Coordinates of C-alpha atoms and ligand atoms in Angstrom, one line a residue:
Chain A
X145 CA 0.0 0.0 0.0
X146 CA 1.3 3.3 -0.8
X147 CA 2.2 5.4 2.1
X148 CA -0.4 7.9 3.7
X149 CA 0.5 11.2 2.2
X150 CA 0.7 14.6 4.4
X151 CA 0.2 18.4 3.6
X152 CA -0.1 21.1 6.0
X153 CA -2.1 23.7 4.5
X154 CA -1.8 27.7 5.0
X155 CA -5.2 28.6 6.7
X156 CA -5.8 32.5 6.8
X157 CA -9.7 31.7 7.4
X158 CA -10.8 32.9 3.7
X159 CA -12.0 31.7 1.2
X160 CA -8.6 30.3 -0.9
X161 CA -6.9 28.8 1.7
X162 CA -10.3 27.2 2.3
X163 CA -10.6 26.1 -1.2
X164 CA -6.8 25.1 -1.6
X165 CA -7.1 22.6 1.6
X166 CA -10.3 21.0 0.1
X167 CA -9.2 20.2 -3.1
X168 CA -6.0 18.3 -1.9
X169 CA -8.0 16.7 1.1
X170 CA -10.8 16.0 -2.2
X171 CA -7.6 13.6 -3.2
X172 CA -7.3 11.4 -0.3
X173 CA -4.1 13.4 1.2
X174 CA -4.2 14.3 5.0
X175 CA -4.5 17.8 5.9
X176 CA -3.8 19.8 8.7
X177 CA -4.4 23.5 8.5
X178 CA -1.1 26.5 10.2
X179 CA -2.5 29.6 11.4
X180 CA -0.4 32.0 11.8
X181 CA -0.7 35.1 14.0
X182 CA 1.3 38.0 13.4
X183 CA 0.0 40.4 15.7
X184 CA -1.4 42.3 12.8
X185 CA -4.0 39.7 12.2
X186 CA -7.9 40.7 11.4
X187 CA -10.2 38.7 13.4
X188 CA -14.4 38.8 13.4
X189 CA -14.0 40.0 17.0
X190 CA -11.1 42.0 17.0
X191 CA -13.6 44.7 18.0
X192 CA -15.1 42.3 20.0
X193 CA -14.1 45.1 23.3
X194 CA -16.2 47.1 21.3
X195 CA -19.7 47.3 23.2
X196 CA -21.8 48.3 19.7
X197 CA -19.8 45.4 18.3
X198 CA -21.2 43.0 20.9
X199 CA -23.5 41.7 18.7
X200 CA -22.0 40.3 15.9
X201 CA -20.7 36.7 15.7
X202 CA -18.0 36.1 17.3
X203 CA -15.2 33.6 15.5
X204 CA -12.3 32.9 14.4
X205 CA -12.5 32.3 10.8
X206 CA -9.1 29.4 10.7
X207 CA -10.6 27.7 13.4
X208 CA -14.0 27.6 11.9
X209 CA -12.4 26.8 8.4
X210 CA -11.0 23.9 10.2
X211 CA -13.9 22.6 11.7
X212 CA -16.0 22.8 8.1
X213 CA -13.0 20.7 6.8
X214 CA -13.0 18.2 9.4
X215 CA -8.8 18.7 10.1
X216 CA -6.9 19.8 12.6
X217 CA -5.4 23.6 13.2
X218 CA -2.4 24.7 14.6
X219 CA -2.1 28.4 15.6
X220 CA 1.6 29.6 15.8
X221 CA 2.3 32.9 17.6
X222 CA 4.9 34.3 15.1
X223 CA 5.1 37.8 16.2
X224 CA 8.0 38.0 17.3
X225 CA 10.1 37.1 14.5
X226 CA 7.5 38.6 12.3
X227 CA 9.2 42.0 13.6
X228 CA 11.5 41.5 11.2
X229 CA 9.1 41.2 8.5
X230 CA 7.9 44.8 9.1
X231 CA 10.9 46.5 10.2
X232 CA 13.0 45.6 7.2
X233 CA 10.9 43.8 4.2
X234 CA 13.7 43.3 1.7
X235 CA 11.0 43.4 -0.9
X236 CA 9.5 46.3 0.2
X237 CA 6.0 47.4 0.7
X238 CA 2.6 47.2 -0.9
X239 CA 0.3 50.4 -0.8
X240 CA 0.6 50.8 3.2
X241 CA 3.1 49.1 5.2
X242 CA 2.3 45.5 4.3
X243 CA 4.9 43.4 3.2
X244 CA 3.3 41.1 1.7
X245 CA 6.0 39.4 -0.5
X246 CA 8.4 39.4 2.6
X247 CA 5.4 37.7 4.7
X248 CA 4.0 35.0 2.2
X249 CA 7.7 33.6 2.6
X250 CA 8.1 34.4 5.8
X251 CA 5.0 32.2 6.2
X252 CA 5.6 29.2 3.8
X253 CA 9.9 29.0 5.7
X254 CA 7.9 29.2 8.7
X255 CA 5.0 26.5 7.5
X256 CA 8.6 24.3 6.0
X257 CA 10.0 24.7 9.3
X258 CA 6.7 22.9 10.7
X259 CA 6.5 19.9 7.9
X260 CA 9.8 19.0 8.1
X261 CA 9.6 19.0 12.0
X262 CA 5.9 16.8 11.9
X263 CA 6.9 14.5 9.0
X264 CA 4.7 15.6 6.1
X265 CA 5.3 16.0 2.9
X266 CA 4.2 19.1 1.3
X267 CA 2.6 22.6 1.9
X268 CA -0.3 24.4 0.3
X269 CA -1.1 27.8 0.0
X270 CA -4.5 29.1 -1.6
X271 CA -2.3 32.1 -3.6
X272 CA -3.9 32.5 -7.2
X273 CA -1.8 33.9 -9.9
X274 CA -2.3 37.5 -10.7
X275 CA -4.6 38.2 -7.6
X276 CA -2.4 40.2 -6.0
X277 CA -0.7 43.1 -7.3
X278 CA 3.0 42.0 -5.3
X279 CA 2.6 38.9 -4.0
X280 CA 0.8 36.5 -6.1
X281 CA 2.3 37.8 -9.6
X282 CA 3.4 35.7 -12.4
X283 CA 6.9 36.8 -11.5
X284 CA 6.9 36.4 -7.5
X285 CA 5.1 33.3 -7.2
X286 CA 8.9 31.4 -8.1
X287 CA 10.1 33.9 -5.6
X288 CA 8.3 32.9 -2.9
X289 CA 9.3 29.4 -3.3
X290 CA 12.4 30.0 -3.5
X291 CA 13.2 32.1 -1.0
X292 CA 11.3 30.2 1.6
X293 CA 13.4 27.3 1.0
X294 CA 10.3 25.1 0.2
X295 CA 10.8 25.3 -3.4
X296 CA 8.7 22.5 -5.1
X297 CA 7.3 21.4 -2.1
X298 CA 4.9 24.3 -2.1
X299 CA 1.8 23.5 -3.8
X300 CA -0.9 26.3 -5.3
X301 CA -4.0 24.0 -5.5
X302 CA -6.0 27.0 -7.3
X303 CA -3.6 28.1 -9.6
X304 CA -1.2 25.1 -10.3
X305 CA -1.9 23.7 -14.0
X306 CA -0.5 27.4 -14.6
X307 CA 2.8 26.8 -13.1
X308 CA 5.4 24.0 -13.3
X309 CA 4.9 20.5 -11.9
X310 CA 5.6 21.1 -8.2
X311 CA 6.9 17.2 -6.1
X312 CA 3.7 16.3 -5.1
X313 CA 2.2 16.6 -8.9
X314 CA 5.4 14.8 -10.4
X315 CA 5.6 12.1 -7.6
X316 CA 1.7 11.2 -8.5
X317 CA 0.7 11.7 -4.8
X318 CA -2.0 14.6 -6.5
X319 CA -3.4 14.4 -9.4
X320 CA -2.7 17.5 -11.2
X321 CA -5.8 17.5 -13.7
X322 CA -7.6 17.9 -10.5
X323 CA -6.0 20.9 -10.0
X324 CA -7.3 24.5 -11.3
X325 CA -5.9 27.1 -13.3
X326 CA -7.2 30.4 -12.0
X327 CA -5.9 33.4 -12.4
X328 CA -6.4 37.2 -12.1
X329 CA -8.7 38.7 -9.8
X330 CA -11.5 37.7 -10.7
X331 CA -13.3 35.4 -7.5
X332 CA -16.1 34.3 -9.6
X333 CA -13.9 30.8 -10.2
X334 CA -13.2 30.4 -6.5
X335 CA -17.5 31.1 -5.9
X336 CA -18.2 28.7 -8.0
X337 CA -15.3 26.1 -7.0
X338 CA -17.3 26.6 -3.2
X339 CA -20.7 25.6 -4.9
X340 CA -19.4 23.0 -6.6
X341 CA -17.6 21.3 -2.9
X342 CA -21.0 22.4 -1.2
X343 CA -19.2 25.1 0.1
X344 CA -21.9 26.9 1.3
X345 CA -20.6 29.3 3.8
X346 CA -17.3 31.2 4.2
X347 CA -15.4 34.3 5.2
X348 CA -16.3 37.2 2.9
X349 CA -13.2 36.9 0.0
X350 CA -12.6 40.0 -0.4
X351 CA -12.3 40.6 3.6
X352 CA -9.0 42.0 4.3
X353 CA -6.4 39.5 6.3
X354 CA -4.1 42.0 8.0
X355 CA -4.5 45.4 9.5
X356 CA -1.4 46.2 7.5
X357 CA -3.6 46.8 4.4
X358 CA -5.4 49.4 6.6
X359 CA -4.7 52.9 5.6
X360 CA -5.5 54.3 9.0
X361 CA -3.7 51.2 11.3
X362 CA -0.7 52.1 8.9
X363 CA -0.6 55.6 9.3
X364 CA -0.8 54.9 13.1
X365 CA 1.9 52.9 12.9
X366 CA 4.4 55.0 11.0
X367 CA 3.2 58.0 13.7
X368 CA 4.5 55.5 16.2
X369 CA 7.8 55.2 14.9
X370 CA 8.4 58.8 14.4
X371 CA 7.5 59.8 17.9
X372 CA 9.8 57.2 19.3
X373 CA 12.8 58.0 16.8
X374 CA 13.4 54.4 15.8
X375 CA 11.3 51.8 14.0
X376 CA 10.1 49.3 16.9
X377 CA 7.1 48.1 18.6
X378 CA 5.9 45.2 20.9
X379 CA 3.1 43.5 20.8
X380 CA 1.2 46.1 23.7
X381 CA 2.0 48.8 21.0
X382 CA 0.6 47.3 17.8
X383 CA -2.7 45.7 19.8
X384 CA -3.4 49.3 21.4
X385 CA -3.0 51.4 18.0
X386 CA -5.9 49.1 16.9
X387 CA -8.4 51.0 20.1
X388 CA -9.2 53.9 20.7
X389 CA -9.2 57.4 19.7
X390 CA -5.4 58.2 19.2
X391 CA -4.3 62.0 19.6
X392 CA -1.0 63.2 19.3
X393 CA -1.5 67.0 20.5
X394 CA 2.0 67.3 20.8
X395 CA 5.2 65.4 19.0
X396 CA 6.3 63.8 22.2
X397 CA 3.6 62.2 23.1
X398 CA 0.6 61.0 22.3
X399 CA -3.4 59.9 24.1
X400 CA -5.1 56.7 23.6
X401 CA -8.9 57.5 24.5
X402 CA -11.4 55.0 25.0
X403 CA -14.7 55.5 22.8
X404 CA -16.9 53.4 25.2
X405 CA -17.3 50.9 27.7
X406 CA -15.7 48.0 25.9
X407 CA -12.3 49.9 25.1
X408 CA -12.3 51.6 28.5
X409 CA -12.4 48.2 29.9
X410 CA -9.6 46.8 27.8
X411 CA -7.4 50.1 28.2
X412 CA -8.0 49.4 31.9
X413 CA -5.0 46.4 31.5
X414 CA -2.3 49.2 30.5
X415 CA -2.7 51.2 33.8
X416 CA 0.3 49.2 34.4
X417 CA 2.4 51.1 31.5
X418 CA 0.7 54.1 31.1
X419 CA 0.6 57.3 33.0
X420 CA -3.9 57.4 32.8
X421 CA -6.3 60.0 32.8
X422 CA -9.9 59.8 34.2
X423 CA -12.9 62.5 34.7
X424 CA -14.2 62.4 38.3
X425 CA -17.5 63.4 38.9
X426 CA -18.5 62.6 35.4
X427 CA -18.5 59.8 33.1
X428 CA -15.4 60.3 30.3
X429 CA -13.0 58.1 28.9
X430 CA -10.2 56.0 30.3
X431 CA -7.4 57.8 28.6
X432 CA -3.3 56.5 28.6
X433 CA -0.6 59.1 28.0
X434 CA 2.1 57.7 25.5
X435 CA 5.3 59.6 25.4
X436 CA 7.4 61.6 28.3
X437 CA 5.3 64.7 30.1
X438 CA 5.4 67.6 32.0
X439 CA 2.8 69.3 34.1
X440 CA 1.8 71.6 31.2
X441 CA 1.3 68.7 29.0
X442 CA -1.0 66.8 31.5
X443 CA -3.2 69.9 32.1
X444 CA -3.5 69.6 28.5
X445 CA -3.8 65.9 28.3
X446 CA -6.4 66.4 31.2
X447 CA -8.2 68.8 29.1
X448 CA -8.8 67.1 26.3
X449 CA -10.1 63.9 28.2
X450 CA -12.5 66.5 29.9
X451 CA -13.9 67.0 26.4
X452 CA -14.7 63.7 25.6
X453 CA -16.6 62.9 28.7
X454 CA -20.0 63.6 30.4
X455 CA -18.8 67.1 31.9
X456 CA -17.6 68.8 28.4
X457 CA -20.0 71.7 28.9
X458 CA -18.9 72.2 32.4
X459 CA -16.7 75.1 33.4
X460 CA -13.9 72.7 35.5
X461 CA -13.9 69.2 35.5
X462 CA -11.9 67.1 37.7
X463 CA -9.5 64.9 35.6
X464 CA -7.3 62.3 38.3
X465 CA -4.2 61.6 37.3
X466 CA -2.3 58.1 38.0
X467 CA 0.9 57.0 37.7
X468 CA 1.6 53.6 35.6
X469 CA 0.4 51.2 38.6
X470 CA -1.3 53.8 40.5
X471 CA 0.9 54.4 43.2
X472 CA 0.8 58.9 42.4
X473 CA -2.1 60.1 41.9
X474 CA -3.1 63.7 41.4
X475 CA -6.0 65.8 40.7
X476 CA -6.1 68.2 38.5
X477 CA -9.2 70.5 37.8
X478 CA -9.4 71.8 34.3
X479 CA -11.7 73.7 31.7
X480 CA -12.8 71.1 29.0
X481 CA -10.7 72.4 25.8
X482 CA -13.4 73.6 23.3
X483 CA -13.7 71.1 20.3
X484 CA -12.6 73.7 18.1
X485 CA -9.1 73.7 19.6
X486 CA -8.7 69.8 19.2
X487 CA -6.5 70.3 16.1
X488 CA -7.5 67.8 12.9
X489 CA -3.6 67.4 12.9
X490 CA -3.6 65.7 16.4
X491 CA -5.8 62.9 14.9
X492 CA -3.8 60.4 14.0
Chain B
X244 CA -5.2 14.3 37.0
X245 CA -4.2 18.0 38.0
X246 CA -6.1 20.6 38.0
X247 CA -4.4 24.1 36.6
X248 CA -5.2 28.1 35.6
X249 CA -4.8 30.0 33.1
X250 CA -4.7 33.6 32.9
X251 CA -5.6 35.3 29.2
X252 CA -7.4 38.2 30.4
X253 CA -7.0 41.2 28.1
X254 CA -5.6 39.0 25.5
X255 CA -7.2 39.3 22.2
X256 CA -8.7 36.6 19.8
X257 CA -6.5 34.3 18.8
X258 CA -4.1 34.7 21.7
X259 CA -6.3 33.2 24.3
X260 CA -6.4 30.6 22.0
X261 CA -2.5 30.2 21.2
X262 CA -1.8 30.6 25.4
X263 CA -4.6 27.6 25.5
X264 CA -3.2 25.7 23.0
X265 CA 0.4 25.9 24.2
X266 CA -0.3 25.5 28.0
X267 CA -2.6 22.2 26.9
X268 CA 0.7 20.8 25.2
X269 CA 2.4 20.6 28.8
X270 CA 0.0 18.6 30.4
X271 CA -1.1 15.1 30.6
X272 CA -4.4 13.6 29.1
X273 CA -7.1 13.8 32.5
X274 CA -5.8 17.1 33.2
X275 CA -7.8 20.1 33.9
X276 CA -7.3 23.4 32.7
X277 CA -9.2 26.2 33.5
X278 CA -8.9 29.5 31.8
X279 CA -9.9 33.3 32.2
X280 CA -10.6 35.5 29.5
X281 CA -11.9 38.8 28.8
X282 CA -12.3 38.7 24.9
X283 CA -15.6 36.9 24.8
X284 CA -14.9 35.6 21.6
X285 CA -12.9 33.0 23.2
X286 CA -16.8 31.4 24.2
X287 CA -16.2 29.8 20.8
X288 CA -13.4 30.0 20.0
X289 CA -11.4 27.8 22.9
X290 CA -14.2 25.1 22.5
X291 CA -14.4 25.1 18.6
X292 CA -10.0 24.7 19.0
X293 CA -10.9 21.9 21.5
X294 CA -13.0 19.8 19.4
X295 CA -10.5 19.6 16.6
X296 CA -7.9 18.5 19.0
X297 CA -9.3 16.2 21.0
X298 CA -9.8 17.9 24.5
X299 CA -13.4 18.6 26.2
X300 CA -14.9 21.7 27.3
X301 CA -16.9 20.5 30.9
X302 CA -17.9 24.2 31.9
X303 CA -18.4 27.6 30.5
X304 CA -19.2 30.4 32.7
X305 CA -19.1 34.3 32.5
X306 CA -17.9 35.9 35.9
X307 CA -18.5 39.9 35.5
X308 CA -16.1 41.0 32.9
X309 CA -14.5 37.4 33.1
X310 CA -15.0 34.4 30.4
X311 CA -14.2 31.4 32.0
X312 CA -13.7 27.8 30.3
X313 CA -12.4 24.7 32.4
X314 CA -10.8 22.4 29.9
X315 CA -10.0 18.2 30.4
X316 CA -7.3 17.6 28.3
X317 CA -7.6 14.5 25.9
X318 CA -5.1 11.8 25.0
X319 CA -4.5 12.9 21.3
X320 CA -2.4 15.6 21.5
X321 CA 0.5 15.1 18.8
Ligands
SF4_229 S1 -2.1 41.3 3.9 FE1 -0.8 41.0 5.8 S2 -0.9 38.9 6.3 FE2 -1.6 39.1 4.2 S3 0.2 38.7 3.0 FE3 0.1 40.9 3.3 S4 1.3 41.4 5.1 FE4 0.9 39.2 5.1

């Protein structure tokens, strides 16, 4: 009997990598799904500490992926060597700071790493040829193979009868008429792939994966390395810049103001870091000063929080003022700053 | 058969997932492990992660802002 083929499959919880796992699972191969996390990662309840998001289903799209397809999921926590990824992407940056050349083989080393450390036997991906504008081209398809070291053990069930025989095809363990040949970006192939595998339900395809598409998330991010002088984050900064209200009234520093309950909550767990900002007397936001301040720029800080709580029409409100972890605390009262004179340029 | 905590609070979806997932690799199958969130997305997400790996979810509960899930650990783990 021939031996029990394995592939571990790329699962971003969309529709290709969906597709992608079903067709070579279709051919009597074991599956198993890789999830990676980046830190940067989309999820349906990302906003989840959102109160007016409450409602919404709450899931993770891999993980419900997984259980459609009846395999198994492993989620790896790659953010911190993703760092690298962002900080210096050797093939440089789509339209905002995603590098998504640099990550797909990032991803499919880090997916290698995995098979050769589990025993299987080959890797799929659910890129499509020409989908993309950088990463799934014509041209950088062979790249990422490549340079991820997985060379023709990475298999593009969508898109393969458009490229070269990868292992798997040539050793007969997939059939490769039973592949496809899409290409471009067109989804209407991949819809009606999903009909025809009773695909009924999945992930909205266009949905983007990674905040890094995100305009706004990038332009926070960029702000957040020219504050600080260097290109760096942790994982604290890049989960904060996706809550809040983010003001930076000043160049050295900058507020994170909660909108509502649900991110006032969650901003609650950064006291620890944070020098914070709270209205007493009336409701406002849980605010967290980033940056280095003097007294000056906490009266202003404490004026702008004034003017996004309960008390903005009031002549003085009384803004406390805490130390990360609590231990000073000062009070300082303060006339709400009119609306007028919250700059459009402190938005970031 | 041991019975251990996890803390996830503030984490957001998937981490209270990947901490889950990780701690569940250092235990033994019988094992209890019971976790506190605050992303409430982790209601089904820990459980739908369990029943593709093998480990049972015996009790779900919210306690104020907390999400709390006490997992057995199953025998399959790779
Ligand atoms: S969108 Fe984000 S996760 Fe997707 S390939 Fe680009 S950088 Fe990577």
């Amino acid at each position: 009997m021939s031996k029990q083929r394995k592939a571990v499959a790329l699962v971003s919880g969309g529709l290709d990598s969906m597709l992608a796992a079903k067709v070579v699972q279709e051919q009597g191969i074991q599956v198993e799904g890789i999830n990676f996390f980046t830190g940067f990662c989309v999820e349906g309840h990302t906003h989840a500490i959102r109160e007016k998001d409450r409602s919404r289903p709450k899931r993770n799209n891999a993980l419900w992926v997984a259980e459609q397809l009846g395999m198994k999921l492993h989620i790896i926590d790659i953010s911190a060597d993703y760092k690298d990824v962002v900080l210096n992407p050797k093939h440089g940056y789509g339209a905002n700071l995603n590098p998504c050349l640099d990550c797909k083989i990032f991803m499919v080393h880090k997916a290698l790493e995995w098979m050769e450390a589990n025993g299987f036997d080959f890797i799929i991906t659910g890129e499509v040829v020409g989908q993309r504008p950088k990463s799934q081209r014509a041209d950088t398809m062979p790249v990422v193979a490549r340079e991820s070291g997985a060379e023709d053990r990475l298999l593009r069930p969508l898109c393969a009868k458009n490229l070269p025989p990868t292992l798997p095809e040539r050793e007969g363990w997939v059939d490769r008429e039973r592949l496809h040949d899409f290409s471009g970006r067109s989804r209407k192939p991949q819809m009606a792939l999903a009909a025809a595998l009773g695909l009924e339900e999945y992930a909205q395809p266009a949905g983007g994966c990674c905040f890094l598409t995100d305009e706004h998330y990038s332009a926070k991010l960029a702000d957040l390395w020219r504050a600080r002088g260097e290109r760096d984050y942790d994982l604290d900064d890049i989960m904060l810049l996706k809550v809040g209200r983010h003001l930076r009234p000043r160049p050295h520093f900058k507020l994170i103001i909660g909108r509502e309950e649900g991110e006032n909550n969650f901003l609650e767990g950064y006291r620890r870091r944070f020098i914070h900002l709270r209205t007493l007397g009336h409701t406002g936001p849980l605010v967290l000063v980033d940056g280095r301040v003097d007294r000056d720029d906490l009266e202003l800080a404490a004026r702008i929080a004034a003017r996004y709580g309960q008390g903005r029409s009031a002549a003085a409100v009384e803004v406390q003022v805490e130390d990360p972890g609590g231990v000073l605390s000062t009070i300082l009262t303060v006339a709400p700053l009119p609306p007028h004179e919250v700059a459009e340029s402190w938005h970031v | 058969m041991s019975r251990h905590q996890l803390d996830a609070r503030n984490l957001l979806c998937p981490m209270p997932v990947i901490r889950t997932q990780d701690r569940v690799a250092t235990l033994a199958p019988g094992d209890m492990l019971e976790v506190f969130c605050t992303d409430p997305g982790a209601l089904n997400d820990i459980p739908a992660w369990c029943r593709l790996n093998g480990h049972r979810v015996l009790e779900t509960r919210r306690d104020g802002r907390d999400v709390v899930l006490v997992v057995e650990v199953g025998g399959e783990e790779r």
